[in-house]
Amino acid sequence: MKPAVAIVEPKTPGNIGTIARAMKNFGMDDLKLVDPPAFGRDSEAYGYAGQAREDVLPNYDEVSFDHLVENYHTVGLTATTNEDARKHRRFPFKTTDELADSLRDVAAPTVLVFGREDNGLTNEEVARLDEVCSIPASADYPSLNLGQAATVTLYELRELTVPETQLPDVERERADEAEIEGFYDHFGSFLDAIDHPEEKREKTLRLARRLLGRAHPTGRELRTLRGVLRRAMYHADDE
Amino acid sequence: MKPAVAIVEPKTPGNIGTIARAMKNFGMDDLKLVDPPAFGRDSEAYGYAGQAREDVLPNYDEVSFDHLVENYHTVGLTATTNEDARKHRRFPFKTTDELADSLRDVAAPTVLVFGREDNGLTNEEVARLDEVCSIPASADYPSLNLGQAATVTLYELRELTVPETQLPDVERERADEAEIEGFYDHFGSFLDAIDHPEEKREKTLRLARRLLGRAHPTGRELRTLRGVLRRAMYHADDE
């Protein structure tokens, strides 16, 4: 499930480039433009596309809105729904954080449809789409810039579209449970060695467990800490 | 918990405006700039700020990096960590989707620190920050544009910073359980009325329940459907 991305009547080439870049950042490559402005290699579209200027952007298809509706499962993005349960045409909508889950099992070719910079998708266009999705934002000013809205939406689909991120695997790097338990045992012996008051012992151990648990320590970090404990216990014996 | 947002040595005023706009979209207002370029009312900073040109942008503070480190819990954003468990200075990092949970209970004033357009934060700067956070993106091209990276990050904090979104409350609008169960009863009577084969009855009811359950129907939608069922049953009796 890797959706295409369509922009309906974008006015500024810069936004096309911004969206192409976000597509490449989040593993998407199929850009569709409905009635785009002319833009060349020296335009802001290419200027804003980053490395997507090499592939996503030049490989775009120019299509009609009808083509999208007829050939794809269509998901439209709108800033405000202007709707509630009393006008049920497009209610309930999805929010961006629900989108990946809801598209995971859709087998049909899917396209995310973004509207114009100034007034988005028309009511007639929205009525022809299969789903509508909104970005939850401040009631005071919910209208994101087109390029920013698309970036947030594509980011939320990364689980479906990015097979491998740039980040090391935290799970893999975290110390295993035996190492972590070994540290707590060692810390308990340390509390004994320094004559930590009996009545505080359990509470202190629990605190250490909570604190370290939150920090997801690596094996290296635990070994460093155990080195410190060993040295402190050696000195405690010494007295 | 409503963090401030700092940009360290931004080069292009447009990015400052883009970030100011995202701040207003996601309920933040305290913008700090470290060594910014000059920009006036006719600059791209104001051009890209949307309604944030009225408040967030003109109210920015110019501060030093030292000021941030000395007065705030600092969270730096970096595209690539270039680090793993063997160089444990900044490992493990957080990812943007973990950020709201991790900051929820931080009582100290907090600032999100974004770096330069071309090469982000220096290693020396990162070493002085309290936490580091990254946006999981495609290993092929993980580097987001500064404004886009900030937008994604601020979006992820909305739970802490946006008291009320522009969207109607889906939970509130969804039909209550009694209405939904009433519909299933009605649908069962409908299957009887149309002589739906006995052996398929349970499976069909289960399917209706699954399908409708996923769709979170409103009371109005259920009443419309029950009107349809009533009419169909009336005609079935008629034959």
Coordinates of C-alpha atoms in Angstrom, one line a residue:
Chain A
M1 CA 0.0 0.0 0.0
K2 CA 1.9 3.0 -1.3
P3 CA -0.5 5.8 -2.3
A4 CA -0.1 8.2 -5.2
V5 CA -0.3 11.9 -4.3
A6 CA -2.4 14.3 -6.3
I7 CA -2.5 18.1 -6.2
V8 CA -5.6 19.8 -7.7
E9 CA -4.8 23.1 -9.5
P10 CA -1.7 24.1 -7.5
K11 CA -0.9 27.7 -8.2
T12 CA 2.7 28.0 -6.9
P13 CA 5.4 25.7 -8.3
G14 CA 7.1 26.0 -4.9
N15 CA 4.4 23.9 -3.2
I16 CA 4.7 21.3 -5.9
G17 CA 8.4 21.0 -5.1
T18 CA 7.8 20.9 -1.4
I19 CA 5.3 18.1 -1.7
A20 CA 7.6 16.2 -4.1
R21 CA 10.4 16.4 -1.4
A22 CA 8.1 15.2 1.3
M23 CA 7.1 12.3 -0.9
K24 CA 10.7 11.2 -1.3
N25 CA 11.3 11.7 2.4
F26 CA 8.5 9.3 3.2
G27 CA 9.0 6.7 0.5
M28 CA 6.4 7.8 -2.1
D29 CA 7.0 8.4 -5.8
D30 CA 3.8 8.7 -7.8
L31 CA 2.9 12.4 -8.2
K32 CA -0.2 13.4 -10.1
L33 CA -1.0 17.0 -11.0
V34 CA -4.4 18.3 -12.0
D35 CA -4.1 21.4 -14.2
P36 CA -0.7 22.6 -12.8
P37 CA 1.0 25.8 -13.7
A38 CA 3.9 25.6 -16.1
F39 CA 7.3 25.1 -14.4
G40 CA 10.8 24.4 -15.6
R41 CA 14.1 23.2 -14.3
D42 CA 14.8 26.7 -13.0
S43 CA 11.5 27.1 -11.2
E44 CA 10.8 27.0 -7.5
A45 CA 9.3 23.6 -8.0
Y46 CA 12.8 22.3 -8.7
G47 CA 14.3 24.6 -6.1
Y48 CA 12.2 23.3 -3.3
A49 CA 12.2 19.6 -4.3
G50 CA 15.6 18.7 -2.8
Q51 CA 16.7 15.3 -4.1
A52 CA 13.2 14.7 -5.4
R53 CA 14.2 16.9 -8.3
E54 CA 15.9 13.9 -9.8
D55 CA 12.9 11.5 -9.8
V56 CA 9.6 12.2 -8.1
L57 CA 9.2 15.7 -9.6
P58 CA 10.2 15.2 -13.3
N59 CA 8.2 11.9 -13.4
Y60 CA 4.9 13.5 -12.5
D61 CA 1.8 12.7 -14.5
E62 CA -0.7 15.4 -15.5
V63 CA -4.2 13.9 -15.0
S64 CA -7.8 15.1 -14.7
F65 CA -9.9 15.0 -11.5
D66 CA -12.2 12.5 -13.2
H67 CA -9.3 10.2 -13.9
L68 CA -8.5 10.1 -10.1
V69 CA -12.1 9.4 -9.1
E70 CA -12.5 6.7 -11.8
N71 CA -9.3 4.8 -11.2
Y72 CA -8.4 5.2 -7.5
H73 CA -9.6 4.9 -3.9
T74 CA -9.6 8.6 -3.2
V75 CA -8.7 10.2 0.1
G76 CA -9.2 14.0 0.2
L77 CA -7.5 16.3 2.7
T78 CA -9.4 19.2 4.0
A79 CA -8.5 21.7 6.8
T80 CA -12.1 22.2 8.0
T81 CA -15.0 19.9 7.5
N82 CA -17.7 22.5 8.0
E83 CA -19.8 19.6 8.7
D84 CA -21.3 17.6 11.5
A85 CA -23.7 14.8 12.1
R86 CA -26.6 16.9 10.8
K87 CA -25.1 17.1 7.3
H88 CA -23.9 13.6 7.1
R89 CA -22.4 13.6 3.6
R90 CA -18.8 13.5 4.8
F91 CA -19.1 12.6 8.4
P92 CA -17.4 11.0 10.2
F93 CA -14.1 12.1 8.6
K94 CA -10.7 10.5 9.5
T95 CA -7.9 12.4 11.2
T96 CA -4.4 12.1 9.9
D97 CA -3.3 9.9 12.8
E98 CA -5.9 7.3 11.9
L99 CA -5.0 7.3 8.2
A100 CA -2.3 4.6 8.2
D101 CA -4.4 2.1 10.1
S102 CA -7.4 2.8 7.9
L103 CA -5.5 2.3 4.6
R104 CA -3.4 -0.7 5.7
D105 CA -5.9 -3.2 4.3
V106 CA -7.1 -1.3 1.3
A107 CA -5.9 -3.3 -1.7
A108 CA -7.1 -0.8 -4.4
P109 CA -4.8 1.7 -5.8
T110 CA -5.1 4.8 -3.6
V111 CA -4.5 8.5 -4.1
L112 CA -4.2 11.3 -1.5
V113 CA -5.9 14.3 -3.0
F114 CA -4.7 17.8 -1.9
G115 CA -6.6 21.0 -3.0
R116 CA -5.7 24.5 -4.0
E117 CA -3.5 26.8 -1.9
D118 CA -6.3 29.3 -1.3
N119 CA -9.5 27.3 -0.9
G120 CA -8.7 23.6 -1.0
L121 CA -11.1 21.2 -2.6
T122 CA -14.6 22.4 -3.7
N123 CA -17.7 20.8 -2.1
E124 CA -18.4 19.2 -5.5
E125 CA -15.0 17.6 -5.5
V126 CA -15.2 16.4 -1.9
A127 CA -18.6 14.8 -2.6
R128 CA -16.9 12.6 -5.3
L129 CA -14.2 11.3 -3.0
D130 CA -14.3 8.1 -1.1
E131 CA -12.9 9.4 2.2
V132 CA -12.1 12.7 3.8
C133 CA -9.2 13.3 6.2
S134 CA -8.3 16.3 8.3
I135 CA -5.3 17.4 10.4
P136 CA -6.3 18.2 13.9
A137 CA -5.0 21.8 14.6
S138 CA -5.8 24.8 16.7
A139 CA -9.4 25.9 16.4
D140 CA -8.0 29.5 16.3
Y141 CA -6.1 28.9 13.2
P142 CA -6.5 25.4 11.7
S143 CA -5.5 26.2 8.2
L144 CA -2.0 24.8 7.3
N145 CA -0.1 25.9 4.3
L146 CA -0.6 23.3 1.5
G147 CA 3.0 22.1 1.5
Q148 CA 3.0 21.8 5.3
A149 CA -0.3 19.9 5.4
A150 CA 0.9 17.5 2.8
T151 CA 4.1 16.9 4.7
V152 CA 2.2 16.0 7.9
T153 CA -0.1 13.7 6.0
L154 CA 2.7 11.9 4.2
Y155 CA 4.7 11.6 7.5
E156 CA 1.7 9.9 9.1
L157 CA 1.8 7.2 6.3
R158 CA 5.4 6.3 6.9
E159 CA 4.6 3.0 8.5
L160 CA 3.1 1.9 5.2
T161 CA 5.5 3.5 2.8
V162 CA 9.0 3.6 4.4
P163 CA 10.5 0.0 4.6
E164 CA 13.6 1.2 6.4
T165 CA 14.2 4.5 8.2
Q166 CA 17.5 6.2 8.6
L167 CA 17.5 5.6 12.4
P168 CA 19.2 2.8 14.2
D169 CA 16.9 0.2 15.8
V170 CA 16.4 1.2 19.4
E171 CA 15.0 -2.2 20.3
R172 CA 18.0 -3.9 18.9
E173 CA 20.4 -1.6 20.8
R174 CA 18.7 -1.7 24.1
A175 CA 20.3 -3.9 26.7
D176 CA 18.6 -7.2 27.1
E177 CA 16.5 -8.0 30.2
A178 CA 19.2 -10.1 31.8
E179 CA 21.7 -7.3 31.7
I180 CA 19.1 -4.9 33.1
E181 CA 18.1 -7.3 36.0
G182 CA 21.9 -7.9 36.6
F183 CA 22.3 -4.2 37.1
Y184 CA 19.4 -4.0 39.6
D185 CA 21.0 -6.8 41.6
H186 CA 24.3 -5.1 41.6
F187 CA 22.6 -1.8 42.7
G188 CA 21.0 -3.7 45.6
S189 CA 24.4 -5.0 46.7
F190 CA 25.7 -1.5 46.4
L191 CA 22.9 -0.2 48.7
D192 CA 23.9 -2.9 51.3
A193 CA 27.6 -2.0 51.0
I194 CA 27.0 1.7 51.7
D195 CA 24.6 0.9 54.6
H196 CA 21.6 2.5 52.9
P197 CA 18.8 2.7 55.6
E198 CA 16.8 -0.5 55.5
E199 CA 13.5 1.3 55.5
K200 CA 14.4 3.3 52.4
R201 CA 15.9 0.4 50.5
E202 CA 12.9 -0.9 48.6
K203 CA 11.7 2.6 47.6
T204 CA 15.1 3.5 46.3
L205 CA 15.3 0.3 44.3
R206 CA 11.9 0.9 42.8
L207 CA 12.9 4.5 41.9
A208 CA 16.1 3.2 40.2
R209 CA 14.0 0.7 38.3
R210 CA 11.5 3.3 37.1
L211 CA 14.1 5.8 36.1
L212 CA 16.3 3.4 34.2
G213 CA 13.3 1.7 32.7
R214 CA 12.3 5.0 31.1
A215 CA 15.8 5.6 29.7
H216 CA 16.1 2.3 27.8
P217 CA 19.7 1.8 28.7
T218 CA 22.2 0.1 26.4
G219 CA 24.5 -2.7 27.4
R220 CA 27.4 -0.2 27.3
E221 CA 25.7 2.2 29.6
L222 CA 24.9 -0.5 32.1
R223 CA 28.5 -1.8 32.1
T224 CA 29.7 1.8 32.7
L225 CA 27.3 2.2 35.6
R226 CA 28.3 -1.2 37.1
G227 CA 31.9 -0.1 36.9
V228 CA 31.0 3.0 39.0
L229 CA 29.2 0.8 41.5
R230 CA 32.1 -1.6 41.8
R231 CA 34.5 1.2 42.5
A232 CA 32.1 2.8 45.1
M233 CA 31.7 -0.6 46.8
Y234 CA 35.4 -1.1 46.9
H235 CA 35.8 2.2 48.7
A236 CA 32.9 1.4 51.1
D237 CA 34.6 -1.8 52.1
D238 CA 37.8 0.1 52.6
E239 CA 36.5 2.3 55.4
Chain B
M1 CA 3.4 22.2 28.9
K2 CA 3.7 24.4 25.9
P3 CA 7.3 24.5 24.6
A4 CA 9.0 27.5 23.1
V5 CA 10.5 27.0 19.6
A6 CA 14.0 28.1 18.8
I7 CA 15.7 28.3 15.4
V8 CA 19.5 28.4 15.4
E9 CA 21.0 30.6 12.7
P10 CA 18.3 30.3 10.1
K11 CA 19.4 31.6 6.8
T12 CA 16.2 32.1 4.9
P13 CA 13.4 34.3 6.3
G14 CA 10.9 32.1 4.5
N15 CA 11.6 29.2 6.9
I16 CA 11.1 31.5 9.9
G17 CA 7.7 32.4 8.6
T18 CA 6.8 28.8 7.8
I19 CA 7.7 27.8 11.3
A20 CA 5.8 30.7 12.9
R21 CA 2.7 29.6 10.9
A22 CA 3.0 26.0 12.1
M23 CA 3.4 27.2 15.7
K24 CA 0.1 29.1 15.4
N25 CA -1.5 26.1 13.7
F26 CA -0.5 23.9 16.7
G27 CA -1.1 26.3 19.5
M28 CA 2.4 27.6 20.3
D29 CA 3.5 31.2 20.5
D30 CA 7.0 31.6 21.9
L31 CA 9.5 31.9 19.1
K32 CA 13.2 32.3 19.8
L33 CA 15.8 33.1 17.1
V34 CA 19.5 32.7 17.5
D35 CA 21.4 35.0 15.2
P36 CA 18.6 35.4 12.6
P37 CA 19.0 37.3 9.3
A38 CA 17.4 40.7 9.1
F39 CA 13.8 40.6 7.9
G40 CA 11.1 43.2 7.6
R41 CA 7.3 43.3 7.0
D42 CA 7.8 42.8 3.3
S43 CA 10.1 39.8 3.6
E44 CA 9.2 36.1 2.9
A45 CA 9.2 35.6 6.7
Y46 CA 6.0 37.6 6.8
G47 CA 4.8 36.3 3.4
Y48 CA 4.9 32.7 4.7
A49 CA 3.6 33.2 8.2
G50 CA -0.1 33.3 7.4
Q51 CA -2.0 34.7 10.4
A52 CA 1.1 34.2 12.6
R53 CA 2.3 37.5 11.0
E54 CA 0.0 39.2 13.5
D55 CA 1.5 37.7 16.7
V56 CA 3.9 34.8 16.8
L57 CA 6.3 36.3 14.2
P58 CA 6.6 39.9 15.3
N59 CA 6.8 38.9 19.0
Y60 CA 9.9 36.7 18.5
D61 CA 12.9 37.1 20.9
E62 CA 16.4 37.1 19.7
V63 CA 18.5 35.0 22.1
S64 CA 21.8 33.2 22.3
F65 CA 22.3 29.5 22.3
D66 CA 23.8 29.7 25.8
H67 CA 20.6 31.4 27.0
L68 CA 18.6 28.4 25.8
V69 CA 20.8 25.8 27.4
E70 CA 20.9 27.7 30.7
N71 CA 17.2 28.4 31.0
Y72 CA 15.3 25.6 29.4
H73 CA 14.9 21.9 29.1
T74 CA 16.3 21.6 25.6
V75 CA 15.1 19.1 22.9
G76 CA 17.1 19.2 19.7
L77 CA 15.8 18.0 16.4
T78 CA 18.3 16.2 14.1
A79 CA 17.6 14.3 10.8
T80 CA 20.3 11.8 11.3
T81 CA 21.9 10.7 14.6
N82 CA 25.1 9.3 13.1
E83 CA 25.3 7.5 16.4
D84 CA 24.6 4.1 17.9
A85 CA 25.1 2.3 21.2
R86 CA 28.9 2.3 20.7
K87 CA 29.0 6.2 20.9
H88 CA 26.5 6.6 23.6
R89 CA 26.6 10.4 24.1
R90 CA 23.2 10.8 22.4
F91 CA 21.7 7.4 22.3
P92 CA 18.9 6.4 22.6
F93 CA 17.3 9.4 20.9
K94 CA 13.5 9.9 20.8
T95 CA 11.4 9.8 17.7
T96 CA 8.8 12.5 17.0
D97 CA 5.9 10.2 17.7
E98 CA 7.3 9.6 21.2
L99 CA 7.8 13.3 22.0
A100 CA 4.4 14.3 23.4
D101 CA 4.4 11.4 25.8
S102 CA 7.9 12.1 27.0
L103 CA 7.3 15.8 27.5
R104 CA 3.9 15.5 29.2
D105 CA 5.3 15.4 32.7
V106 CA 8.2 17.8 32.2
A107 CA 7.5 20.8 34.5
A108 CA 10.5 22.8 33.4
P109 CA 10.2 25.4 30.7
T110 CA 11.1 23.5 27.5
V111 CA 12.3 24.6 24.1
L112 CA 12.5 22.7 20.9
V113 CA 15.7 23.6 19.1
F114 CA 15.9 23.5 15.3
G115 CA 19.2 23.9 13.4
R116 CA 20.4 25.5 10.3
E117 CA 18.9 24.8 6.9
D118 CA 22.0 23.3 5.4
N119 CA 23.6 21.3 8.3
G120 CA 21.4 21.4 11.3
L121 CA 22.9 21.6 14.8
T122 CA 26.6 21.1 15.3
N123 CA 28.0 18.2 17.3
E124 CA 29.0 20.7 20.0
E125 CA 25.5 22.1 20.2
V126 CA 23.9 18.7 20.3
A127 CA 26.2 17.7 23.1
R128 CA 24.8 20.6 25.2
L129 CA 21.2 19.7 24.8
D130 CA 19.1 17.5 27.2
E131 CA 17.4 15.4 24.6
V132 CA 17.6 14.7 20.9
C133 CA 14.7 13.8 18.7
S134 CA 14.5 12.6 15.1
I135 CA 11.8 12.2 12.5
P136 CA 11.7 8.6 11.1
A137 CA 12.0 9.0 7.3
S138 CA 13.2 7.0 4.3
A139 CA 16.8 5.8 4.7
D140 CA 17.2 6.8 1.0
Y141 CA 16.5 10.5 1.7
P142 CA 15.8 11.2 5.4
S143 CA 16.6 14.9 5.3
L144 CA 13.5 17.1 5.5
N145 CA 13.5 20.7 4.7
L146 CA 13.7 22.8 7.9
G147 CA 10.2 24.2 7.7
Q148 CA 8.7 20.8 7.0
A149 CA 10.6 19.1 9.8
A150 CA 9.4 21.7 12.3
T151 CA 5.8 21.4 11.1
V152 CA 5.9 17.6 11.6
T153 CA 7.4 18.1 15.1
L154 CA 4.9 20.7 16.2
Y155 CA 2.0 18.6 14.8
E156 CA 3.2 15.8 17.0
L157 CA 2.9 18.0 20.1
R158 CA -0.7 19.0 19.4
E159 CA -2.0 16.9 22.3
L160 CA -0.1 19.0 24.7
T161 CA -0.5 22.4 23.0
V162 CA -3.9 22.5 21.3
P163 CA -6.8 22.7 23.9
E164 CA -9.4 22.6 21.2
T165 CA -9.1 21.6 17.5
Q166 CA -11.3 22.8 14.7
L167 CA -12.9 19.4 14.2
P168 CA -16.2 18.2 15.7
D169 CA -15.9 15.5 18.3
V170 CA -16.5 12.2 16.6
E171 CA -17.1 10.4 19.9
R172 CA -19.8 12.8 20.8
E173 CA -21.4 12.6 17.3
R174 CA -21.4 8.8 17.1
A175 CA -24.7 7.1 17.7
D176 CA -24.9 5.6 21.2
E177 CA -24.8 1.8 21.7
A178 CA -28.5 1.5 22.1
E179 CA -29.2 3.1 18.8
I180 CA -26.6 0.8 17.1
E181 CA -28.0 -2.3 18.7
G182 CA -31.5 -1.2 17.7
F183 CA -30.4 -1.0 14.2
Y184 CA -29.0 -4.6 14.2
D185 CA -32.3 -5.9 15.7
H186 CA -34.1 -4.1 12.9
F187 CA -31.8 -5.5 10.3
G188 CA -32.4 -9.0 11.7
S189 CA -36.2 -8.5 11.3
F190 CA -35.5 -7.2 7.8
L191 CA -33.7 -10.4 6.9
D192 CA -36.6 -12.5 8.2
A193 CA -39.1 -10.4 6.2
I194 CA -37.2 -10.9 3.0
D195 CA -36.8 -14.6 3.6
H196 CA -33.0 -14.5 3.8
P197 CA -31.8 -18.1 3.8
E198 CA -31.6 -19.4 7.4
E199 CA -28.1 -20.8 7.0
K200 CA -26.7 -17.4 5.9
R201 CA -28.5 -15.3 8.4
E202 CA -25.9 -15.3 11.2
K203 CA -23.0 -14.7 8.8
T204 CA -24.8 -11.7 7.2
L205 CA -25.6 -10.2 10.6
R206 CA -22.0 -10.5 11.6
L207 CA -20.9 -8.9 8.4
A208 CA -23.3 -6.0 8.9
R209 CA -22.1 -5.5 12.4
R210 CA -18.4 -5.5 11.4
L211 CA -19.0 -3.1 8.5
L212 CA -21.1 -0.7 10.4
G213 CA -18.8 -0.9 13.5
R214 CA -15.9 0.3 11.4
A215 CA -17.9 3.2 10.0
H216 CA -18.9 4.8 13.4
P217 CA -22.4 5.6 12.3
T218 CA -24.2 8.7 13.5
G219 CA -27.8 8.6 14.9
R220 CA -29.0 10.3 11.7
E221 CA -27.3 7.8 9.5
L222 CA -28.9 4.9 11.4
R223 CA -32.4 6.5 11.3
T224 CA -32.0 6.9 7.5
L225 CA -31.0 3.3 7.1
R226 CA -33.9 2.1 9.3
G227 CA -36.2 4.1 7.1
V228 CA -34.9 2.2 4.2
L229 CA -35.4 -1.1 6.0
R230 CA -38.9 -0.2 7.0
R231 CA -39.9 0.6 3.5
A232 CA -38.3 -2.6 2.1
M233 CA -40.1 -4.7 4.8
Y234 CA -43.4 -3.0 3.9
H235 CA -42.9 -4.0 0.3
A236 CA -41.9 -7.5 1.3
D237 CA -45.1 -7.9 3.2
D238 CA -47.0 -6.7 0.2
E239 CA -46.1 -9.5 -2.1

